[in-house]
Coordinates of C-alpha atoms and ligand atoms in Angstrom, one line a residue:
X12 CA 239.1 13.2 50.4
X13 CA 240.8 9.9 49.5
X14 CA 239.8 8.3 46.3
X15 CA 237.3 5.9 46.6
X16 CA 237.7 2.1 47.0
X17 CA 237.1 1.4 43.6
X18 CA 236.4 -2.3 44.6
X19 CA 233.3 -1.0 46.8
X20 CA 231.9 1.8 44.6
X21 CA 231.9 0.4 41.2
X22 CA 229.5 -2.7 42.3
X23 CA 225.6 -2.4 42.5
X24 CA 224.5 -1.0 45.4
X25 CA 224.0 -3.4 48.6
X26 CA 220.3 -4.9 48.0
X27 CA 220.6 -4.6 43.5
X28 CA 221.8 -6.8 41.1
X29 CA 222.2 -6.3 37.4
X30 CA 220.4 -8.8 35.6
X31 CA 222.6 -9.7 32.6
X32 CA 221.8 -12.2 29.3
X33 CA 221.5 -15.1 29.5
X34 CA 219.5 -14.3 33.0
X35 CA 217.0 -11.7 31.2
X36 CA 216.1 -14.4 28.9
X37 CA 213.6 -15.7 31.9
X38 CA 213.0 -11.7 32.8
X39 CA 211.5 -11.3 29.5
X40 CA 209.4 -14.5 29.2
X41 CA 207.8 -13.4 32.6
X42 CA 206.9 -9.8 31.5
X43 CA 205.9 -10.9 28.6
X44 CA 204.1 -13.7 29.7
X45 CA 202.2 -11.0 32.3
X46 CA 202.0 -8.6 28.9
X47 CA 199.8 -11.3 27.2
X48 CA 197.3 -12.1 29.9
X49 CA 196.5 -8.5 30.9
X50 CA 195.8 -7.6 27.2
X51 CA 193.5 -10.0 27.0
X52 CA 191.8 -8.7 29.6
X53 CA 191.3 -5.7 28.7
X54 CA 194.2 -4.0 30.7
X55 CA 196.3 -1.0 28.9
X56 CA 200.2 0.1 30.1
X57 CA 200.2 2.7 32.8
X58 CA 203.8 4.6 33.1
X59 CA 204.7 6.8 36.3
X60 CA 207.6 8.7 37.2
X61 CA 210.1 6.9 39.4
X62 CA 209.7 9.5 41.6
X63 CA 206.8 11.2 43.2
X64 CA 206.2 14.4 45.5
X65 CA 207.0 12.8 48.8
X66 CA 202.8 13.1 49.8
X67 CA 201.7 11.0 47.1
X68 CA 203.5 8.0 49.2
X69 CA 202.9 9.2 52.9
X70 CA 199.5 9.4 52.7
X71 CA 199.0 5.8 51.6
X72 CA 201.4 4.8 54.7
X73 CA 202.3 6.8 57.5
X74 CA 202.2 3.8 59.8
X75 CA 203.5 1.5 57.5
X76 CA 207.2 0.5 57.7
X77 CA 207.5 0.9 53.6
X78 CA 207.0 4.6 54.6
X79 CA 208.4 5.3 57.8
X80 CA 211.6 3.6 57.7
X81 CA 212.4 1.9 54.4
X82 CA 211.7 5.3 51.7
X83 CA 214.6 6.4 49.6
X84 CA 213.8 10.5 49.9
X85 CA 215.4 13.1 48.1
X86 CA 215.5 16.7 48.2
X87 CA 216.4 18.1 44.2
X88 CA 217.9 21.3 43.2
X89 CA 214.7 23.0 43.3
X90 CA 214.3 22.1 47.0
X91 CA 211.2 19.4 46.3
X92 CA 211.3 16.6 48.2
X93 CA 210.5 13.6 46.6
X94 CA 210.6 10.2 47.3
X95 CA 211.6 6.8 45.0
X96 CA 208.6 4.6 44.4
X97 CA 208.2 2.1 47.3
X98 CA 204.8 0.4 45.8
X99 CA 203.3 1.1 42.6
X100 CA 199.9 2.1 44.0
X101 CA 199.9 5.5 44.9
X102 CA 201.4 6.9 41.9
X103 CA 198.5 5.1 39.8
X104 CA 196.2 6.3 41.8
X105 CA 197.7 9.5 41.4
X106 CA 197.7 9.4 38.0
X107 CA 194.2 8.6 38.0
X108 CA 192.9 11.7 40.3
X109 CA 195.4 14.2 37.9
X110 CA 193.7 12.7 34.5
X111 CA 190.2 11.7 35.5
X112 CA 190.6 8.9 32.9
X113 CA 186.9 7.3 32.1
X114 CA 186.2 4.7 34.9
X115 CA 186.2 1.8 34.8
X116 CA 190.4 2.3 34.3
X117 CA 192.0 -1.2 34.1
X118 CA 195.8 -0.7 33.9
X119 CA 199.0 -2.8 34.2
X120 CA 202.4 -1.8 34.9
X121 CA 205.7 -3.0 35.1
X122 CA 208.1 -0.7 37.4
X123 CA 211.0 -1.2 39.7
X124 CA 210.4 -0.1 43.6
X125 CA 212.9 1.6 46.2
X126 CA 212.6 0.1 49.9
X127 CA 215.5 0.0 52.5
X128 CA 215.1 -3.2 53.2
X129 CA 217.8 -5.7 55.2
X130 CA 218.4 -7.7 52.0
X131 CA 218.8 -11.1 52.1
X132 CA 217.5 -13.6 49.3
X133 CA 214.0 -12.8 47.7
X134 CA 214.5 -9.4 49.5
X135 CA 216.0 -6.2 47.9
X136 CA 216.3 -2.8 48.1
X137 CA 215.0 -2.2 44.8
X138 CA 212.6 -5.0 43.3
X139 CA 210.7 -5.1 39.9
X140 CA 206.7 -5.4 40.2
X141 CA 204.3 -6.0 37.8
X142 CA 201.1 -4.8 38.6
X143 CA 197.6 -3.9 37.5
X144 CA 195.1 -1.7 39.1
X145 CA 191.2 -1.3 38.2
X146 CA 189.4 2.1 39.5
X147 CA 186.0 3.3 39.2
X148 CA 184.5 0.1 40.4
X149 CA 183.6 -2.0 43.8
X150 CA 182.2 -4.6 41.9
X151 CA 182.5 -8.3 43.6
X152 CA 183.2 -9.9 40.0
X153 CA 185.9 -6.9 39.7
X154 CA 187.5 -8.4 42.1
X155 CA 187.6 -12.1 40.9
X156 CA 188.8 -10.5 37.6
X157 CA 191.9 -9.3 39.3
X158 CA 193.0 -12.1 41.0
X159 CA 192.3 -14.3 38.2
X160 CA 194.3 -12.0 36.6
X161 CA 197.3 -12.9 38.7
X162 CA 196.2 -16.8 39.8
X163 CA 196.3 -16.8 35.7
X164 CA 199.7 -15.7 35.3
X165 CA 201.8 -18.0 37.9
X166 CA 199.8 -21.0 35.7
X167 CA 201.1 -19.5 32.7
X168 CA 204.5 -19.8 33.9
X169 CA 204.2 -23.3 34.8
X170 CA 204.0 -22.3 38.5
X171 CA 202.0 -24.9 40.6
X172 CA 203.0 -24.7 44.5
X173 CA 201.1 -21.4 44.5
X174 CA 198.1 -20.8 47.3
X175 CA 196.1 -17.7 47.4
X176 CA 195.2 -16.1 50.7
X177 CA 192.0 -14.6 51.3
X178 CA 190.8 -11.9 53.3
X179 CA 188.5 -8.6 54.0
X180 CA 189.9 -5.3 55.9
X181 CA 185.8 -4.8 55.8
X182 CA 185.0 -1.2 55.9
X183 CA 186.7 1.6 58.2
X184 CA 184.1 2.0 60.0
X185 CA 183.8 -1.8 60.7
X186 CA 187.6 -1.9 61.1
X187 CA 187.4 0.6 63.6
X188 CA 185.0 -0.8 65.8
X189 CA 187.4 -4.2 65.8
X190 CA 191.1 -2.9 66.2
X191 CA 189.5 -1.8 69.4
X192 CA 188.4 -4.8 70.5
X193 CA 191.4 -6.3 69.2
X194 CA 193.5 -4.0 71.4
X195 CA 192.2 -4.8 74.9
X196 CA 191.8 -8.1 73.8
X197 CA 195.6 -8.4 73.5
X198 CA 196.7 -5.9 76.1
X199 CA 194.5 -7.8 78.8
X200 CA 196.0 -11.4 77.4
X201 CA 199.4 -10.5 76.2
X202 CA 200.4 -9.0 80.0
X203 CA 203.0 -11.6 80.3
X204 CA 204.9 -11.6 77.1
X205 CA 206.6 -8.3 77.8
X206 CA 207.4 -4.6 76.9
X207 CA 208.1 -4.9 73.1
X208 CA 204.5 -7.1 72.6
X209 CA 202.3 -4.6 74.5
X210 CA 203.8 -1.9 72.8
X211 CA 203.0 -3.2 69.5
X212 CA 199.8 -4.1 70.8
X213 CA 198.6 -0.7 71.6
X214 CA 200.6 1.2 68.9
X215 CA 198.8 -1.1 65.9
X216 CA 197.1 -4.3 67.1
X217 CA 196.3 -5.1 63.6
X218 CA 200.2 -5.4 62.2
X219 CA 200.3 -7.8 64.9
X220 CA 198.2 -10.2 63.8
X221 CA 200.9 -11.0 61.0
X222 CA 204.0 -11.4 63.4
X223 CA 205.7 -14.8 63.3
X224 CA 207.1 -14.6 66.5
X225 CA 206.7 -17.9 68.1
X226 CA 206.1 -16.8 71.6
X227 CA 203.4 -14.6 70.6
X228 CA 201.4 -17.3 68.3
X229 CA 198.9 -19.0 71.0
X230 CA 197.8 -15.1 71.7
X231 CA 197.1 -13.9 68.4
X232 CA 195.9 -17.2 67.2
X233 CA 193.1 -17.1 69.5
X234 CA 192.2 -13.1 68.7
X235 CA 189.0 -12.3 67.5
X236 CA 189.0 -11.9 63.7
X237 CA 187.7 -9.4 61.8
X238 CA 186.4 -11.2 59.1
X239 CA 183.3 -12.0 62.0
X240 CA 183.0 -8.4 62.4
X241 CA 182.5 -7.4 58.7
X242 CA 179.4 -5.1 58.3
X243 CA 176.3 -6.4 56.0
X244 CA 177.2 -5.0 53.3
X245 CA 181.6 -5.8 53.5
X246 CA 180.3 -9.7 54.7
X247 CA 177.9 -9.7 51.2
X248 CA 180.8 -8.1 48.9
X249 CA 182.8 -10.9 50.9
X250 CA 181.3 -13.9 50.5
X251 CA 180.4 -12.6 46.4
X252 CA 184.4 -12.5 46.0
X253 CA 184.3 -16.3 47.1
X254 CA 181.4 -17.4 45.1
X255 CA 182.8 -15.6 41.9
X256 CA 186.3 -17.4 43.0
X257 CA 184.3 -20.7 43.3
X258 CA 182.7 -20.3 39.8
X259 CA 185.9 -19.9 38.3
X260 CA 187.5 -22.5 40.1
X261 CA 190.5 -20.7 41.4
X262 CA 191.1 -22.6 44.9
X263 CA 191.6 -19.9 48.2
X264 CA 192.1 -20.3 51.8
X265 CA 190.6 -18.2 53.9
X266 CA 193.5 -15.8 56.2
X267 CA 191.9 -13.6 58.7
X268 CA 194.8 -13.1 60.4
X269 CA 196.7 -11.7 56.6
X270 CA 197.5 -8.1 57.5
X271 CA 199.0 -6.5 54.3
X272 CA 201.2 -3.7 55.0
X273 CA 199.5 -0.6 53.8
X274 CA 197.0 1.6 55.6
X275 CA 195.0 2.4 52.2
X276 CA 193.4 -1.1 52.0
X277 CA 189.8 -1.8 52.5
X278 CA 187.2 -4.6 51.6
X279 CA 189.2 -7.7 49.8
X280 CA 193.0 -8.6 50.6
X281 CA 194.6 -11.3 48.9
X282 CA 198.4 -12.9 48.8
X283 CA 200.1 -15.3 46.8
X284 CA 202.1 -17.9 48.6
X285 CA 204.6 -19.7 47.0
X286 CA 205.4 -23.0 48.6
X287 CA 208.4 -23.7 46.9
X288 CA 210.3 -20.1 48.6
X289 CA 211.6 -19.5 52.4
X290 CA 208.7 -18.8 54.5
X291 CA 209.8 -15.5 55.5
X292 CA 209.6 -14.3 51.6
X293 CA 206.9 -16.7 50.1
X294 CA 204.4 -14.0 49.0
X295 CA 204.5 -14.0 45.0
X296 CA 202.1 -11.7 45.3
X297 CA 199.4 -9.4 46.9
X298 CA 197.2 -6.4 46.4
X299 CA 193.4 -5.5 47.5
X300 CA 190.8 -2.9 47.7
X301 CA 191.7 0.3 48.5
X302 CA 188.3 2.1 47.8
X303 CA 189.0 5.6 49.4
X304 CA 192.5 6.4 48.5
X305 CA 191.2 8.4 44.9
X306 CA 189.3 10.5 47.4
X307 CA 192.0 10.8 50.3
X308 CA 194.5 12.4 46.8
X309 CA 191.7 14.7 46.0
X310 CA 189.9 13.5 43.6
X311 CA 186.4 11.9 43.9
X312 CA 185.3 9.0 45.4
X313 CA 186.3 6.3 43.3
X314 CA 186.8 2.5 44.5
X315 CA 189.8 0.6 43.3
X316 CA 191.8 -2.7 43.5
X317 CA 195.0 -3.9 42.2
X318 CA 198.1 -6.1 43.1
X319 CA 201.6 -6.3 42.9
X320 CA 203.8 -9.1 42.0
X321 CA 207.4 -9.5 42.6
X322 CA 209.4 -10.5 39.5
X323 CA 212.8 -11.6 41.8
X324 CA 210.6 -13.7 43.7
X325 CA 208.8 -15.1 41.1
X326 CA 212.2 -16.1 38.9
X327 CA 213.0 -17.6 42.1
X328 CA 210.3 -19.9 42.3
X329 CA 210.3 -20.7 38.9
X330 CA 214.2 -21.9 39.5
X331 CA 212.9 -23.8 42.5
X332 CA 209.9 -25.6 40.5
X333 CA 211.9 -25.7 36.9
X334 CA 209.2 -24.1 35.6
X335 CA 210.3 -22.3 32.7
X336 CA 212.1 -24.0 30.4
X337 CA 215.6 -22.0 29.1
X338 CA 215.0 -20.9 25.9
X339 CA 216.0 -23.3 22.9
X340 CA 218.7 -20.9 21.0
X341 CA 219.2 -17.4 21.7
X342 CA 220.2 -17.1 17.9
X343 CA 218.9 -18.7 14.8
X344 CA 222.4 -18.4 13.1
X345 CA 226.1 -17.1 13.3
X346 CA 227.7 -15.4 10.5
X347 CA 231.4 -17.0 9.8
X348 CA 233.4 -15.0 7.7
X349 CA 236.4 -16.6 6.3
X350 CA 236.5 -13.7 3.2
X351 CA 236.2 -10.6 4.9
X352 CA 235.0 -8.4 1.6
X353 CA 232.1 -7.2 3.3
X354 CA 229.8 -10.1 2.4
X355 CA 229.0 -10.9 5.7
X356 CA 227.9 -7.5 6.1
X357 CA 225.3 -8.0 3.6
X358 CA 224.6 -11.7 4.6
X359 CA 223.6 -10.9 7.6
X360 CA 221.5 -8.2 7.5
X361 CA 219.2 -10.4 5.1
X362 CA 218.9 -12.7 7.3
X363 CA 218.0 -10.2 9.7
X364 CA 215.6 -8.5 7.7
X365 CA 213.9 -12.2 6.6
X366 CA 213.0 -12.2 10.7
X367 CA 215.9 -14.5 12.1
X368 CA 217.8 -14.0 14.8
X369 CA 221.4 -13.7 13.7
X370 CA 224.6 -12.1 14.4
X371 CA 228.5 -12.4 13.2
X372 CA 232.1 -11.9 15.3
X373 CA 233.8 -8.8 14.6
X374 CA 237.5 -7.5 14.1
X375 CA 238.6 -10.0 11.6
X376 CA 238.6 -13.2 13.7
X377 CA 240.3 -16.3 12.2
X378 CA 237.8 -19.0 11.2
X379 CA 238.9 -21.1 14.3
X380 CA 238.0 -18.0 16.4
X381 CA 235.0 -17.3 14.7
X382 CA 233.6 -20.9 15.1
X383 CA 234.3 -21.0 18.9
X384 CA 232.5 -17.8 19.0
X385 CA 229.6 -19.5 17.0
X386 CA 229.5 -22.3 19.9
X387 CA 229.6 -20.3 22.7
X388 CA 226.5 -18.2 20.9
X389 CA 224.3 -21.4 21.5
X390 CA 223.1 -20.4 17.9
X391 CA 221.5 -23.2 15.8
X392 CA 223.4 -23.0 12.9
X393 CA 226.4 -21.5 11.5
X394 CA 226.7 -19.9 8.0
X395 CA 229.8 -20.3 7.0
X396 CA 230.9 -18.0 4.0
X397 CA 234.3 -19.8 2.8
X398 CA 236.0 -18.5 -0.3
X399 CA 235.5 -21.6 -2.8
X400 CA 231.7 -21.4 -1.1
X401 CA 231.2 -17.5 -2.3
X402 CA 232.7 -18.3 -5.9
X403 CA 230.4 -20.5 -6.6
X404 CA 227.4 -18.8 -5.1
X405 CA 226.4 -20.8 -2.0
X406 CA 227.2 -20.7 1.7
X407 CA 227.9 -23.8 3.8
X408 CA 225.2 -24.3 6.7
X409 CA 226.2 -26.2 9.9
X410 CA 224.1 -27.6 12.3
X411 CA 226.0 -26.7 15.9
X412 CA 223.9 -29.7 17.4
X413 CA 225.0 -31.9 15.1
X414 CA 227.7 -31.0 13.3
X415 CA 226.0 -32.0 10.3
X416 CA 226.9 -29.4 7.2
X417 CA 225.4 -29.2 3.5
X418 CA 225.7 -26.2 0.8
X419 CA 223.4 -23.7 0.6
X420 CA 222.7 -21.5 -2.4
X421 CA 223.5 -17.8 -1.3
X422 CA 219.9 -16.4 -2.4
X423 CA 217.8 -19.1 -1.2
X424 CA 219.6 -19.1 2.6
X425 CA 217.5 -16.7 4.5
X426 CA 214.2 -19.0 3.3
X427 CA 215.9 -22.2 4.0
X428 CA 216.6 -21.1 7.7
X429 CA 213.3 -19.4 8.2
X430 CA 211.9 -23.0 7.5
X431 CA 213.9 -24.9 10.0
X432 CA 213.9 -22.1 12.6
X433 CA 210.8 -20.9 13.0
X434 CA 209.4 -23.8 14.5
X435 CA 212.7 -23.6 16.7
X436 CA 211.9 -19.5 17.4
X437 CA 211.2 -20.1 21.5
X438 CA 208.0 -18.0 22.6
Ligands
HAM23 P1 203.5 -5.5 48.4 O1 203.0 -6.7 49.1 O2 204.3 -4.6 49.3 O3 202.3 -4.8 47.7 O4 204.5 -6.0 47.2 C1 204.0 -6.8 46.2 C2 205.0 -7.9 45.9 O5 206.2 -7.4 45.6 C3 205.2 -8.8 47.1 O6 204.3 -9.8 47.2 C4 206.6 -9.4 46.7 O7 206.4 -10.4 45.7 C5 207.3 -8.2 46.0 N1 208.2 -7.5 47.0 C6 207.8 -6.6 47.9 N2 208.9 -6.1 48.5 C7 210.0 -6.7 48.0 C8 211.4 -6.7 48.2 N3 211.9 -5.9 49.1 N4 212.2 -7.5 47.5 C9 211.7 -8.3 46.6 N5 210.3 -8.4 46.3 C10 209.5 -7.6 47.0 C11 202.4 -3.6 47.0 O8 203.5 -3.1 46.7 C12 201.1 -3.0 46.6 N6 201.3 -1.8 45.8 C13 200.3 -4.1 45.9 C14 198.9 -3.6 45.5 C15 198.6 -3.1 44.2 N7 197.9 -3.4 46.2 C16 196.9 -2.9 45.5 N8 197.3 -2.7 44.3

């Protein structure tokens, strides 16, 4: 075999991208910004494999795309056949049914997922999610929880051209009775707009619902909805959603025709729209019920709802809003070493350990190299350890905003920065 094109194969894969500093500087405030909010209510870390038995995911999908046509699957050396996480569900759920944790379980996570998707922008092949899941409960106000829990977080961020989408998949039973309906409705109406529409119509009426095609709007906008087919007791868990929304005063819109694409939902669906993304990749966001999939894994019945929310698309809104604010200074100070006996060494690690951010240039730069270095850091100050400076004792401090410079003692240097920086320190 030739050797590679090293120009092809040394790159991320088609649909990746590293993210490198300066970039993770927003990557972090948004996980930690999620972090923060699901603490406080009352949501603990949930870790999962990257990888699953290849079941865990085709039950929660056989018809779905994710599954059928987008799964990275693998076959190991021991012949398993596993597949990459394409959604963060199932293997929480999974986790769940194998640890019989006490319900209610309230979890968060923060996981990268594996689809073969046609990238483009705001699409990838593998995407970051942060998510959080609650089982052992179909309480209404569980639900409100949970998307509070996400409506929450895009506030946090400064994100404002956010709308949530609102729906209910009822129960299967109700569902079932519909997508028939919903079949010969749009078989008997949708006779003229050819082969690829009836097709889609009879192999799963409900996916096309969500289609954007434009030839096919006038069809499916006048299809029966489900949301006036919902059962007693799906319409009251409904319309309790709404009025626990309403209390809180987290705006919705009503979406009968939002068709998420897994076959584990029931009950409550929801999306987050961003306004300020392309249309075709504006959901922030989404998640729902899925009260049967505990059972459908083997373990017992056990209700649950959680959502997923794309960090890539998120960081792109923010870009697009200017919501998030870079951060001030990535460092609180750059060591300059102009007497290379090891000083610097010593300098700073104390004003590591007094809780700055600080760091130095290495290999015996000149000063001149050193201080460019220092600039290019975006630190906000330089400690400069000159040779008539560390005979008598001090350092000299710069300001790199301002240029301006005084003389520090040596001892007191660490305290004097922690003073000016801390208020400085971004979040
Ligand atoms: P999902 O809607 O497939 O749901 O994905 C959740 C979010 O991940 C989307 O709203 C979007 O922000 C982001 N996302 C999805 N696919 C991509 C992609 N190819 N590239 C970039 N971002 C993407 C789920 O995965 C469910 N597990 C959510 C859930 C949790 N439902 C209940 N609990």
């Amino acid at each position: 075999m030739p050797d590679p094109d090293p120009r092809s194969v040394y790159r991320a894969p088609i649909g990746t991208h590293d993210v490198l500093p300066p970039d993770s500087g927003a990557w972090m405030q948004v996980v930690a910004a999620f972090a923060a909010r699901a603490g406080r209510f009352g949501y603990g870390l949930v870790l999962t494999p990257v990888f699953e038995h290849v079941e865990v995911f085709q039950r929660v999908g056989a018809s779905t795309d994710v599954v059928r046509k987008e799964m990275y699957e693998l076959t190991d050396r021991g012949d398993r056949r596993l597949a990459l996480r394409p959604e963060g569900t199932a293997p929480v759920v999974r986790a769940y049914v194998e640890h019989r944790p006490t319900p209610p379980w309230k979890v968060w996570y923060l996981a990268p997922n594996f689809r073969y998707e046609r990238p483009q922008k705001g699409r990838y092949r593998q995407h970051w999610q942060l998510g959080a899941e609650v089982l052992g409960t179909d309480d209404a106000e569980v639900d409100v929880e949970v998307i509070a829990l996400a409506h929450g977080f895009y506030a946090d961020l400064g994100l404002t051209r956010i709308r949530l989408l609102l729906n209910s998949m009822g129960a299967p039973a109700d569902r079932a009775a519909y997508v028939e309906g919903l079949r010969d409705y749009l078989v008997s109406h949708g006779a003229s707009l050819g082969d690829e529409f009836l097709a889609r119509a009879r192999e799963h009426p409900l996916r096309l619902l969500d289609s954007k095609d434009e030839a096919w709007q006038e069809v499916i906008e006048r299809a029966p909805q489900l949301t006036e087919h919902l059962g007693g007791e799906s319409r009251d868990h409904f319309e309790a959603v709404q009025r626990g929304l309403d209390t809180l005063g987290i705006p919705y819109e009503l979406a009968p025709r939002l068709v998420r694409g897994f076959d584990y939902y029931t009950s409550t669906t929801f999306e987050f729209a961003s306004d300020a993304l392309d249309a075709a990749q504006d959901a922030v966001g989404g998640g729902g019920r899925y009260d049967q999939l505990a059972e459908q894994m083997g373990g017992p019945p056990t209700p649950g709802i959680g959502f997923g929310i794309g960090i890539e698309r998120v960081l792109i809104a923010c870009d697009a809003e200017g919501a998030l604010p870079p951060p001030q200074h990535r460092l609180d100070a750059f060591v300059v070493d102009d007497v290379g006996d090891g000083s610097a060494v010593s300098l700073v690690n104390d004003l590591r350990m007094a809780g700055l951010r600080a760091d130095r240039a290495y290999g015996g730069r000149s000063l001149k190299a050193q201080m460019k270095i220092a600039n290019r850091s975006h630190a906000a100050y330089a400690v400069i350890l000159g040779r008539v400076e560390v005979e008598r004792g001090t350092v000299a401090v710069k300001r790199m905003d301002t240029g301006d410079q005084l003389e520090v003692h040596r001892e007191q240097v660490a305290g004097w920065l922690r003073e000016r920086c801390e208020a400085d320190v971004s979040p």
